[in-house]
PDB file of C-alpha atoms in Angstrom:
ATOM      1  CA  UNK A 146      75.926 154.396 140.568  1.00 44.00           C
ATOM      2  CA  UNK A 147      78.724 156.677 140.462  1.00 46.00           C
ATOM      3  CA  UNK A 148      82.216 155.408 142.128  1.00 46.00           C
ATOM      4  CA  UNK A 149      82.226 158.199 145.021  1.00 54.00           C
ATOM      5  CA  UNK A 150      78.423 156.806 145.998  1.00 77.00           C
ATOM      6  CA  UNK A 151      79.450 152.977 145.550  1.00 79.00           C
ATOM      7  CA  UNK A 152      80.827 151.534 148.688  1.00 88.00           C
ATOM      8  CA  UNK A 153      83.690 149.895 148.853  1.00 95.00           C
ATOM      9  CA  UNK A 154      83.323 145.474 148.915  1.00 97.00           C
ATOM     10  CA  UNK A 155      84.063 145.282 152.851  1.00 97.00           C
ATOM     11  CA  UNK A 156      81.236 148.473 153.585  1.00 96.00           C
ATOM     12  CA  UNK A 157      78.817 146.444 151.272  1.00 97.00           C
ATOM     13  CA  UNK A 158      79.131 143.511 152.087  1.00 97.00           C
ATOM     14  CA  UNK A 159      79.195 144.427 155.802  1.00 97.00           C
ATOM     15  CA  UNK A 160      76.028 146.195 155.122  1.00 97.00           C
ATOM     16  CA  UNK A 161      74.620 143.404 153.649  1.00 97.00           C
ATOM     17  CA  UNK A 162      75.412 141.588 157.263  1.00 97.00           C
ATOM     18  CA  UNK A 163      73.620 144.468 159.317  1.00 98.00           C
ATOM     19  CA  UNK A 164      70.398 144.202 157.113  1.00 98.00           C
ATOM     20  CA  UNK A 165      70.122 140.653 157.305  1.00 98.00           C
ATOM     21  CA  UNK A 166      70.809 140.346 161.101  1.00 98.00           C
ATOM     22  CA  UNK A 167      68.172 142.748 161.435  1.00 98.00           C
ATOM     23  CA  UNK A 168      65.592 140.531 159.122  1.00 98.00           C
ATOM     24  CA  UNK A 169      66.232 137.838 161.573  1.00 98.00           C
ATOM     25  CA  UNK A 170      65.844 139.831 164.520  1.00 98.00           C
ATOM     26  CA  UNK A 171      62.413 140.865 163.265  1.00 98.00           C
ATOM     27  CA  UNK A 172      61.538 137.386 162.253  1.00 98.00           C
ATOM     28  CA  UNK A 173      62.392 136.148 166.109  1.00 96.00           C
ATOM     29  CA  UNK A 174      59.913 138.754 167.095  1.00 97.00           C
ATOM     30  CA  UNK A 175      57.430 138.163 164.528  1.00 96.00           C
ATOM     31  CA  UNK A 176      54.071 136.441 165.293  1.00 92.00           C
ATOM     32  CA  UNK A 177      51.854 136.346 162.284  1.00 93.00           C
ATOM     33  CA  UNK A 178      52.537 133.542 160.156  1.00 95.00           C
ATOM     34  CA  UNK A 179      51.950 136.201 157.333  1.00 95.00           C
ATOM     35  CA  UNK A 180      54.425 138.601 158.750  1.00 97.00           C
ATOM     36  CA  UNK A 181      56.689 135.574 159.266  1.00 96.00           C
ATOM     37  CA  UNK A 182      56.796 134.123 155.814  1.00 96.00           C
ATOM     38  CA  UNK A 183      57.267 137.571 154.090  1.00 96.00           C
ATOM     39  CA  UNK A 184      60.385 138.296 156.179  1.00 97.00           C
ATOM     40  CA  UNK A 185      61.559 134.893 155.734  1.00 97.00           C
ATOM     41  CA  UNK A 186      61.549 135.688 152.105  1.00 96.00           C
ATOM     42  CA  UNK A 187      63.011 138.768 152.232  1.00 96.00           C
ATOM     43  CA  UNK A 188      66.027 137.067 154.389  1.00 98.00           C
ATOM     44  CA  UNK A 189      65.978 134.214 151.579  1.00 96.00           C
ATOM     45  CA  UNK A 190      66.455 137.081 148.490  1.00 96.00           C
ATOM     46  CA  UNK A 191      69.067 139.074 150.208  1.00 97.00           C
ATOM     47  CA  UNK A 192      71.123 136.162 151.097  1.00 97.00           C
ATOM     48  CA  UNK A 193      70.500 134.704 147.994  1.00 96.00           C
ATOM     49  CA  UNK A 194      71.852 138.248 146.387  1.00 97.00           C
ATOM     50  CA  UNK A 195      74.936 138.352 148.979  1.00 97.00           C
ATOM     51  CA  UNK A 196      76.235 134.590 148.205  1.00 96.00           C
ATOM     52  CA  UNK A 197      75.837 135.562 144.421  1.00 95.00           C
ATOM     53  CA  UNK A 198      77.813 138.753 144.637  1.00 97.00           C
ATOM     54  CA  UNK A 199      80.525 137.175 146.968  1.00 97.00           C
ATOM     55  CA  UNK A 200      80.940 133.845 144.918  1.00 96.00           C
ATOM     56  CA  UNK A 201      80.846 135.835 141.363  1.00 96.00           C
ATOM     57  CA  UNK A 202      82.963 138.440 142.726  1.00 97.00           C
ATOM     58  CA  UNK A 203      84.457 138.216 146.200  1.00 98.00           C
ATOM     59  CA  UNK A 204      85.877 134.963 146.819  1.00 97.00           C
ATOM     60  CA  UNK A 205      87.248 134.657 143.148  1.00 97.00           C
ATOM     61  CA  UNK A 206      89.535 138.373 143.800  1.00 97.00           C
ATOM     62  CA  UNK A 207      90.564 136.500 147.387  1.00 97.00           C
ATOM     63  CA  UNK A 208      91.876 133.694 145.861  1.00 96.00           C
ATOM     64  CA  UNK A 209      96.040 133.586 146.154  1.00 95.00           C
ATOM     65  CA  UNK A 210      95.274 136.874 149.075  1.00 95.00           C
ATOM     66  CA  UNK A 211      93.505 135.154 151.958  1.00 96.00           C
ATOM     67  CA  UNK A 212      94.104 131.894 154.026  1.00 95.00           C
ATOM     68  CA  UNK A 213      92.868 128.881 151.617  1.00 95.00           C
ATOM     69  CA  UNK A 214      91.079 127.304 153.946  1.00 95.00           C
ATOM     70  CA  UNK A 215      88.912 129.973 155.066  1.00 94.00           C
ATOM     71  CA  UNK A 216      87.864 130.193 151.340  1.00 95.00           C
ATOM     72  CA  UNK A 217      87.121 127.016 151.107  1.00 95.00           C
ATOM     73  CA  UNK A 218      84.816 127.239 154.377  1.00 95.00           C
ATOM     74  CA  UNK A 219      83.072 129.904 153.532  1.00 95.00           C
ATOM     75  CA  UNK A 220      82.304 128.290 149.829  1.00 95.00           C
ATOM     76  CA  UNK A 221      81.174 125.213 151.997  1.00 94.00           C
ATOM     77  CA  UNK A 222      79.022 127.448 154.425  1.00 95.00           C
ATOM     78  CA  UNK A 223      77.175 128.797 151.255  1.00 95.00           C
ATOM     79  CA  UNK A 224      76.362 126.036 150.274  1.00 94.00           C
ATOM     80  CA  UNK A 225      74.642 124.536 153.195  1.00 94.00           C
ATOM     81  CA  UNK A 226      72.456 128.201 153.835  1.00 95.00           C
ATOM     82  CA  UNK A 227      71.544 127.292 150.248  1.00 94.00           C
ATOM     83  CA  UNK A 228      69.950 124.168 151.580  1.00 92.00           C
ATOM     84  CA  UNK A 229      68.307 125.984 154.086  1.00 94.00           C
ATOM     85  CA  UNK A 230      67.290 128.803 151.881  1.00 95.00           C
ATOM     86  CA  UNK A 231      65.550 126.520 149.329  1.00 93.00           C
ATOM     87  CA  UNK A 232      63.696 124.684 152.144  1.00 93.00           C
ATOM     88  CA  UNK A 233      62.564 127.704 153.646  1.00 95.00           C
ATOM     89  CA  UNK A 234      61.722 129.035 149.895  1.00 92.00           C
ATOM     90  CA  UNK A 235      60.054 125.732 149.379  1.00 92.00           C
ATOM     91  CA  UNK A 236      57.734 125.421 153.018  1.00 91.00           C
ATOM     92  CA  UNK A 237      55.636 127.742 154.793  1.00 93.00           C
ATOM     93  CA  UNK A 238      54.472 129.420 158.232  1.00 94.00           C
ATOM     94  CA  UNK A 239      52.888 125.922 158.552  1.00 94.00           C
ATOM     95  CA  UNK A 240      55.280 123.822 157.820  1.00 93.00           C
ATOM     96  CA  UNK A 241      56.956 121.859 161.252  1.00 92.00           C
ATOM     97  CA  UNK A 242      60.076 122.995 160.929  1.00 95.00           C
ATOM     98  CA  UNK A 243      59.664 126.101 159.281  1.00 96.00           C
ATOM     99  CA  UNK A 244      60.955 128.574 162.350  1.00 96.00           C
ATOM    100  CA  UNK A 245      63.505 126.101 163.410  1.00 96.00           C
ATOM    101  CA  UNK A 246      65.002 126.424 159.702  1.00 96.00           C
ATOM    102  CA  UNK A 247      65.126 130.123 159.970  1.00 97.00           C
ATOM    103  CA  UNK A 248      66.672 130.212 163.228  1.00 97.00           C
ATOM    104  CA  UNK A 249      69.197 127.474 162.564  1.00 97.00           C
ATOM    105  CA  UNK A 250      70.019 129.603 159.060  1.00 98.00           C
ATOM    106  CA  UNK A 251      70.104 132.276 160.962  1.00 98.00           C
ATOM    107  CA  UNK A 252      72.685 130.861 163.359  1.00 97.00           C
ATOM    108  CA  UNK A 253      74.990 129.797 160.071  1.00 97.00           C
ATOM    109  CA  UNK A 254      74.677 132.896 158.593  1.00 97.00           C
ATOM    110  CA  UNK A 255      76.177 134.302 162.526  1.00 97.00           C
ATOM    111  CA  UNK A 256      79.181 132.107 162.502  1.00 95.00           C
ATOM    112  CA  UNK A 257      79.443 132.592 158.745  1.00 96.00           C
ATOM    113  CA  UNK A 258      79.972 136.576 159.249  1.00 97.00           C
ATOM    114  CA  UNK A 259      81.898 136.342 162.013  1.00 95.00           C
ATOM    115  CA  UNK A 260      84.814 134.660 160.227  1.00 93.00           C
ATOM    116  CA  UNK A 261      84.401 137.166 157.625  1.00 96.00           C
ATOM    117  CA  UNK A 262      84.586 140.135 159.756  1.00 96.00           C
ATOM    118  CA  UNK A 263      87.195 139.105 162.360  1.00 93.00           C
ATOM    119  CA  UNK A 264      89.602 142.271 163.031  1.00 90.00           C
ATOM    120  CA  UNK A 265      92.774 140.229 162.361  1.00 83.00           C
ATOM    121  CA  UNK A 266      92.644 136.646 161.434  1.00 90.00           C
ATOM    122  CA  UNK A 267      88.858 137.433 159.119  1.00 94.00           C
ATOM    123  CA  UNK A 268      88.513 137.368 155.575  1.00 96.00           C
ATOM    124  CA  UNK A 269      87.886 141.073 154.976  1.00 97.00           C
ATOM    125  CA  UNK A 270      91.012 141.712 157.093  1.00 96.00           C
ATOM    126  CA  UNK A 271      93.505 139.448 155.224  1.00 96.00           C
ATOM    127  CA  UNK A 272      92.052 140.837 152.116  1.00 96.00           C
ATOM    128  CA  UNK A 273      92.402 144.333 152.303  1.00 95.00           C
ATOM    129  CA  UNK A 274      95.921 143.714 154.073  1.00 96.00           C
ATOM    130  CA  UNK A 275      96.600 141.872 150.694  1.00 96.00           C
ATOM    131  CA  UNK A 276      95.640 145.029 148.996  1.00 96.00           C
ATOM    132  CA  UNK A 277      92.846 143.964 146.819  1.00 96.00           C
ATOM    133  CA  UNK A 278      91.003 147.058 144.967  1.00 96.00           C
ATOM    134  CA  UNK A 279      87.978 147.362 147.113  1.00 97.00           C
ATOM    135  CA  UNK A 280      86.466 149.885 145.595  1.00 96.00           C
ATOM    136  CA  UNK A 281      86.594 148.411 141.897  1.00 97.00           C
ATOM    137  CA  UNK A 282      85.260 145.380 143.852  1.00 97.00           C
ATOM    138  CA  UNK A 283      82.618 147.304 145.487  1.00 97.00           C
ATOM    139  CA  UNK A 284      81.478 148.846 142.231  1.00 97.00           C
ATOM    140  CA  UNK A 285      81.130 145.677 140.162  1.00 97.00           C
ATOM    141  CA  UNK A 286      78.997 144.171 143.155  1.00 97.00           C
ATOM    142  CA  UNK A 287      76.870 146.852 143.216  1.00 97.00           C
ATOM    143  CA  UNK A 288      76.274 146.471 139.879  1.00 96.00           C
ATOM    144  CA  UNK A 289      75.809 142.522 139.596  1.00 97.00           C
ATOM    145  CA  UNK A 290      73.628 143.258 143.339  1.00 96.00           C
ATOM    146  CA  UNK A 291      71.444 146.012 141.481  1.00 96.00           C
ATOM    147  CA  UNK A 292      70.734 143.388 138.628  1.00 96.00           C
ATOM    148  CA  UNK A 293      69.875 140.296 140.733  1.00 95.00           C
ATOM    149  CA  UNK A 294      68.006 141.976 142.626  1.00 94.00           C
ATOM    150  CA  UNK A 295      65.650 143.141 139.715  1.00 93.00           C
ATOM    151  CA  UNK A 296      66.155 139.876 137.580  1.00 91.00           C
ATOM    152  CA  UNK A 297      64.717 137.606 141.062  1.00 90.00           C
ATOM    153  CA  UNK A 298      61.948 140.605 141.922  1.00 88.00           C
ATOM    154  CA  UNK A 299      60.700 139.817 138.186  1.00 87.00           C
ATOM    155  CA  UNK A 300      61.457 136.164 138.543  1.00 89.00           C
ATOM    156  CA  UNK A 301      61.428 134.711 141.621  1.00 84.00           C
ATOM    157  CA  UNK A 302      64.510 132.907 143.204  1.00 84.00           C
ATOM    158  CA  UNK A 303      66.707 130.573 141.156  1.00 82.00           C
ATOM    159  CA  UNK A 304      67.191 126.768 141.645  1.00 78.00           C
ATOM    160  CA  UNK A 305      70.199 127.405 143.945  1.00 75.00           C
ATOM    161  CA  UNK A 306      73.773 125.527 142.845  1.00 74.00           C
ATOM    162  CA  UNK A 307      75.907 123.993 145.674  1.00 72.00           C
ATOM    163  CA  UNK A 308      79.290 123.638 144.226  1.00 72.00           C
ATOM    164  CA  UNK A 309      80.910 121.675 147.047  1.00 71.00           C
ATOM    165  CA  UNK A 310      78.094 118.867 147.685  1.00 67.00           C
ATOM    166  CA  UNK A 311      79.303 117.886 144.112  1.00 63.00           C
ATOM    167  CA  UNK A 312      77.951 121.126 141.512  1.00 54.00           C
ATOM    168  CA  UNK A 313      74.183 119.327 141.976  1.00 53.00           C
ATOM    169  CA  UNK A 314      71.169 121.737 141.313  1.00 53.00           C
ATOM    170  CA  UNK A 315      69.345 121.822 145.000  1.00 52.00           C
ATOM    171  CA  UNK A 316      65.505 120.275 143.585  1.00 50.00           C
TER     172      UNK A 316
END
């Protein structure tokens, strides 16, 4: 994709946001448990894409530029969607507690974006005001989103990692 059509890491990444809020909102409304379980994948591969592309990418160009602590959080909120994600991934339409782990992922994922996207105090803010190269950013996440994207089409999700519950594989 050619630099001038590439967003920049904030506009992607906030993109990726918009989709995904509006997976959830369509989930919420959703009544067949077909309908259900294939937008409950769909909300599984693109945050499974997004937490890739921010952890591989993101996060590592924000270290030393935004608050520590807020890095570390949103490491630690990863991790737990990725719990979610694989239980969703896991379960089915059928399954007890599948539309109460979809909502309550979906209320993470909420809190999780607001602290990236606050005006001031947010993690996009402090980044840009540290004057990371968003668009070289943007371009190399684009790239690494393009490929995931196709490698977990052809393959299906990946076991996910949760670095801060202690590097285990999630079974």
């Amino acid at each position: 994709m050619p630099a001038a059509e590439t967003p920049d890491a904030v506009a992607l990444l906030k993109a990726d946001h918009r989709k995904v809020e509006g997976l959830f909102e369509k989930f919420e409304a959703a009544t067949g448990k077909g309908k259900k379980q294939a937008l409950a994948e769909e909300i599984c591969m693109e945050l499974t894409v997004h937490t890739r592309i921010e952890e591989d990418i993101f996060y590592p160009a924000c270290e030393g530029a935004v608050e520590e602590d807020l890095l570390r959080e949103a490491y630690v909120e990863h991790d737990a969607a990725k719990v979610l994600i694989a239980e969703i991934e896991a379960g089915g339409p059928d399954d007890k507690f599948y539309d109460s782990k979809v909502k309550v992922l979906s209320e993470m994922i909420e809190h999780h974006v607001r602290e990236e996207e606050q005006r001031v105090e947010g993690m996009f803010s402090q980044a840009r005001k540290a004057g990371l190269d968003m668009d070289d950013l943007g371009e190399r996440m684009a790239t690494e989103k393009a490929e995931l994207i196709a490698n977990y089409k052809s393959k299906g999700l990946p076991r996910p990692e949760a670095p801060t519950l202690g590097g285990t594989a999630l079974a």
